[in-house]
């Protein structure tokens, strides 16, 4: 190969290397964006779990009060002869 062909081939290789570097940098940026989105999603899921835990606690208290009220009404009804 003569010098001119070597220089053309070298330029072609440099262009390919530069293009691949640009692609790699672009992929790195995309990965960073995905990781940031993933961390925000994790925080939202944790907050949702905390809210669900408090809702479950509230529902348990409500069911306990409802059952207690029903039992209290049952004893009241038996004592006053509503159920014969």
Coordinates of N, CA and C in Angstrom, one line a residue:
X1 N 0.8 -1.2 0.0 CA 0.0 0.0 0.0 C 0.9 1.2 0.0
X2 N 0.5 2.2 -0.7 CA 1.2 3.4 -0.7 C 0.8 4.4 0.4
X3 N 1.4 5.5 0.5 CA 1.1 6.4 1.6 C -0.3 7.0 1.6
X4 N -0.7 7.2 0.4 CA -2.1 7.9 0.2 C -3.2 6.9 0.7
X5 N -3.0 5.6 0.3 CA -4.0 4.6 0.7 C -4.0 4.4 2.2
X6 N -2.8 4.4 2.8 CA -2.6 4.3 4.2 C -3.3 5.4 5.0
X7 N -3.1 6.6 4.4 CA -3.7 7.8 5.1 C -5.2 7.8 5.0
X8 N -5.7 7.3 3.8 CA -7.2 7.2 3.7 C -7.7 6.2 4.6
X9 N -7.1 5.1 4.7 CA -7.5 4.0 5.6 C -7.4 4.5 7.1
X10 N -6.4 5.2 7.4 CA -6.2 5.7 8.8 C -7.3 6.7 9.1
X11 N -7.7 7.6 8.2 CA -8.7 8.5 8.4 C -10.1 7.8 8.6
X12 N -10.3 6.8 7.8 CA -11.5 6.0 7.9 C -11.6 5.4 9.3
X13 N -10.5 4.8 9.8 CA -10.5 4.2 11.1 C -10.7 5.2 12.2
X14 N -10.1 6.4 12.1 CA -10.3 7.5 13.0 C -11.8 7.9 13.1
X15 N -12.4 8.0 11.9 CA -13.8 8.4 11.8 C -14.7 7.3 12.6
X16 N -14.4 6.1 12.3 CA -15.1 5.0 13.0 C -14.9 5.1 14.5
X17 N -13.7 5.3 15.0 CA -13.4 5.4 16.4 C -14.2 6.6 17.0
X18 N -14.2 7.7 16.3 CA -14.9 8.9 16.8 C -16.4 8.6 16.9
X19 N -16.9 8.0 15.9 CA -18.3 7.7 15.9 C -18.7 6.7 17.0
X20 N -17.8 5.8 17.2 CA -18.1 4.8 18.3 C -18.0 5.5 19.7
X21 N -17.0 6.4 19.8 CA -16.9 7.2 21.1 C -18.2 8.0 21.3
X22 N -18.7 8.6 20.3 CA -19.9 9.4 20.4 C -21.1 8.5 20.8
X23 N -21.2 7.3 20.2 CA -22.2 6.4 20.6 C -22.1 6.0 22.0
X24 N -20.9 5.7 22.5 CA -20.7 5.2 23.8 C -21.1 6.3 24.8
X25 N -20.7 7.6 24.5 CA -21.0 8.7 25.4 C -22.5 8.9 25.4
X26 N -23.2 8.7 24.3 CA -24.7 8.9 24.2 C -25.3 7.8 25.1
X27 N -24.8 6.5 25.0 CA -25.4 5.5 25.8 C -25.1 5.7 27.2
X28 N -24.0 6.3 27.6 CA -23.7 6.6 29.0 C -24.7 7.6 29.5
X29 N -25.0 8.6 28.7 CA -26.0 9.6 29.1 C -27.4 9.0 29.3
X30 N -27.8 8.1 28.4 CA -29.1 7.4 28.5 C -29.1 6.5 29.7
X31 N -28.0 5.9 30.0 CA -28.0 5.0 31.2 C -28.2 5.9 32.5
X32 N -27.5 7.0 32.5 CA -27.7 7.9 33.6 C -29.1 8.4 33.8
X33 N -29.8 8.7 32.7 CA -31.2 9.2 32.8 C -32.0 8.0 33.3
X34 N -31.8 6.8 32.8 CA -32.6 5.7 33.3 C -32.3 5.4 34.8
X35 N -31.1 5.5 35.2 CA -30.8 5.3 36.7 C -31.5 6.4 37.5
X36 N -31.5 7.6 37.1 CA -32.2 8.7 37.8 C -33.7 8.4 37.9
X37 N -34.3 8.0 36.8 CA -35.7 7.7 36.7 C -36.0 6.5 37.7
X38 N -35.1 5.5 37.7 CA -35.3 4.3 38.5 C -35.3 4.7 40.0
X39 N -34.3 5.6 40.4 CA -34.3 6.0 41.8 C -35.5 6.8 42.2
X40 N -36.0 7.7 41.3 CA -37.3 8.4 41.6 C -38.4 7.4 41.7
X41 N -38.5 6.4 40.9 CA -39.5 5.4 40.9 C -39.5 4.7 42.3
X42 N -38.3 4.3 42.7 CA -38.1 3.6 44.0 C -38.6 4.4 45.1
X43 N -38.3 5.7 45.1 CA -38.8 6.6 46.2 C -40.3 6.7 46.2
X44 N -40.9 6.8 45.0 CA -42.4 6.8 44.9 C -43.0 5.6 45.4
X45 N -42.4 4.4 45.1 CA -42.9 3.1 45.6 C -42.8 3.1 47.1
X46 N -41.7 3.5 47.7 CA -41.5 3.5 49.1 C -42.6 4.4 49.8
X47 N -42.8 5.5 49.2 CA -43.9 6.4 49.8 C -45.3 5.8 49.7
X48 N -45.5 5.1 48.6 CA -46.8 4.4 48.4 C -47.0 3.3 49.4
X49 N -45.9 2.6 49.7 CA -46.0 1.5 50.7 C -46.2 2.1 52.1
X50 N -45.6 3.2 52.4 CA -45.9 3.8 53.7 C -47.3 4.3 53.8
X51 N -47.9 4.8 52.8 CA -49.3 5.3 52.8 C -50.2 4.0 52.9
X52 N -49.9 3.0 52.2 CA -50.7 1.7 52.3 C -50.6 1.2 53.7
X53 N -49.5 1.2 54.4 CA -49.4 0.7 55.7 C -50.3 1.5 56.7
X54 N -50.3 2.9 56.5 CA -51.1 3.7 57.4 C -52.6 3.4 57.1
X55 N -52.9 3.2 55.8 CA -54.3 2.8 55.4 C -54.8 1.5 56.0
X56 N -53.9 0.5 56.0 CA -54.2 -0.8 56.6 C -54.4 -0.6 58.1
X57 N -53.6 0.2 58.8 CA -53.8 0.4 60.2 C -55.1 1.1 60.5
X58 N -55.5 2.0 59.7 CA -56.8 2.7 59.8 C -57.9 1.7 59.6
X59 N -57.8 0.9 58.6 CA -58.9 -0.1 58.4 C -59.0 -1.1 59.5
X60 N -57.9 -1.5 60.1 CA -57.9 -2.4 61.2 C -58.6 -1.8 62.4
X61 N -58.3 -0.5 62.7 CA -59.0 0.2 63.8 C -60.5 0.3 63.5
X62 N -60.8 0.6 62.2 CA -62.2 0.8 61.9 C -63.0 -0.5 62.0
X63 N -62.4 -1.6 61.6 CA -63.0 -2.9 61.7 C -63.2 -3.3 63.2
X64 N -62.1 -3.0 64.0 CA -62.2 -3.3 65.4 C -63.3 -2.5 66.1
X65 N -63.5 -1.2 65.7 CA -64.6 -0.4 66.3 C -65.9 -1.0 65.8
X66 N -66.0 -1.4 64.5 CA -67.3 -1.9 64.0 C -67.7 -3.2 64.7
X67 N -66.7 -4.1 64.9 CA -67.0 -5.3 65.6 C -67.4 -5.1 67.0
X68 N -66.6 -4.2 67.7 CA -66.9 -3.8 69.1 C -68.3 -3.2 69.2
X69 N -68.7 -2.4 68.3 CA -70.0 -1.8 68.3 C -71.1 -2.8 68.1
X70 N -70.8 -3.7 67.2 CA -71.8 -4.8 66.9 C -72.0 -5.7 68.2
X71 N -70.9 -6.0 68.8 CA -71.0 -6.9 70.0 C -71.7 -6.1 71.1
X72 N -71.4 -4.8 71.3 CA -72.0 -4.0 72.3 C -73.5 -3.9 72.0
X73 N -73.9 -3.7 70.8 CA -75.3 -3.6 70.4 C -76.0 -4.9 70.7
X74 N -75.3 -6.0 70.4 CA -75.9 -7.3 70.7 C -76.2 -7.5 72.2
X75 N -75.2 -7.2 73.0 CA -75.5 -7.3 74.5 C -76.6 -6.3 74.9
X76 N -76.6 -5.1 74.4 CA -77.7 -4.2 74.7 C -79.1 -4.7 74.3
X77 N -79.1 -5.3 73.1 CA -80.4 -5.9 72.6 C -80.8 -7.0 73.5
X78 N -79.9 -7.9 73.9 CA -80.3 -9.0 74.7 C -80.7 -8.5 76.1
X79 N -80.1 -7.6 76.7 CA -80.5 -7.1 78.0 C -81.8 -6.4 78.0
X80 N -82.2 -5.7 76.9 CA -83.4 -5.0 76.9 C -84.5 -5.8 76.2
X81 N -84.3 -7.0 75.9 CA -85.3 -7.9 75.3 C -85.7 -7.6 73.9
X82 N -84.8 -7.0 73.1 CA -85.1 -6.7 71.7 C -85.2 -8.0 70.9
X83 N -84.3 -8.9 71.3 CA -84.3 -10.2 70.7 C -84.9 -11.2 71.6
X84 N -86.0 -11.8 71.2 CA -86.7 -12.7 72.1 C -86.6 -14.1 71.6

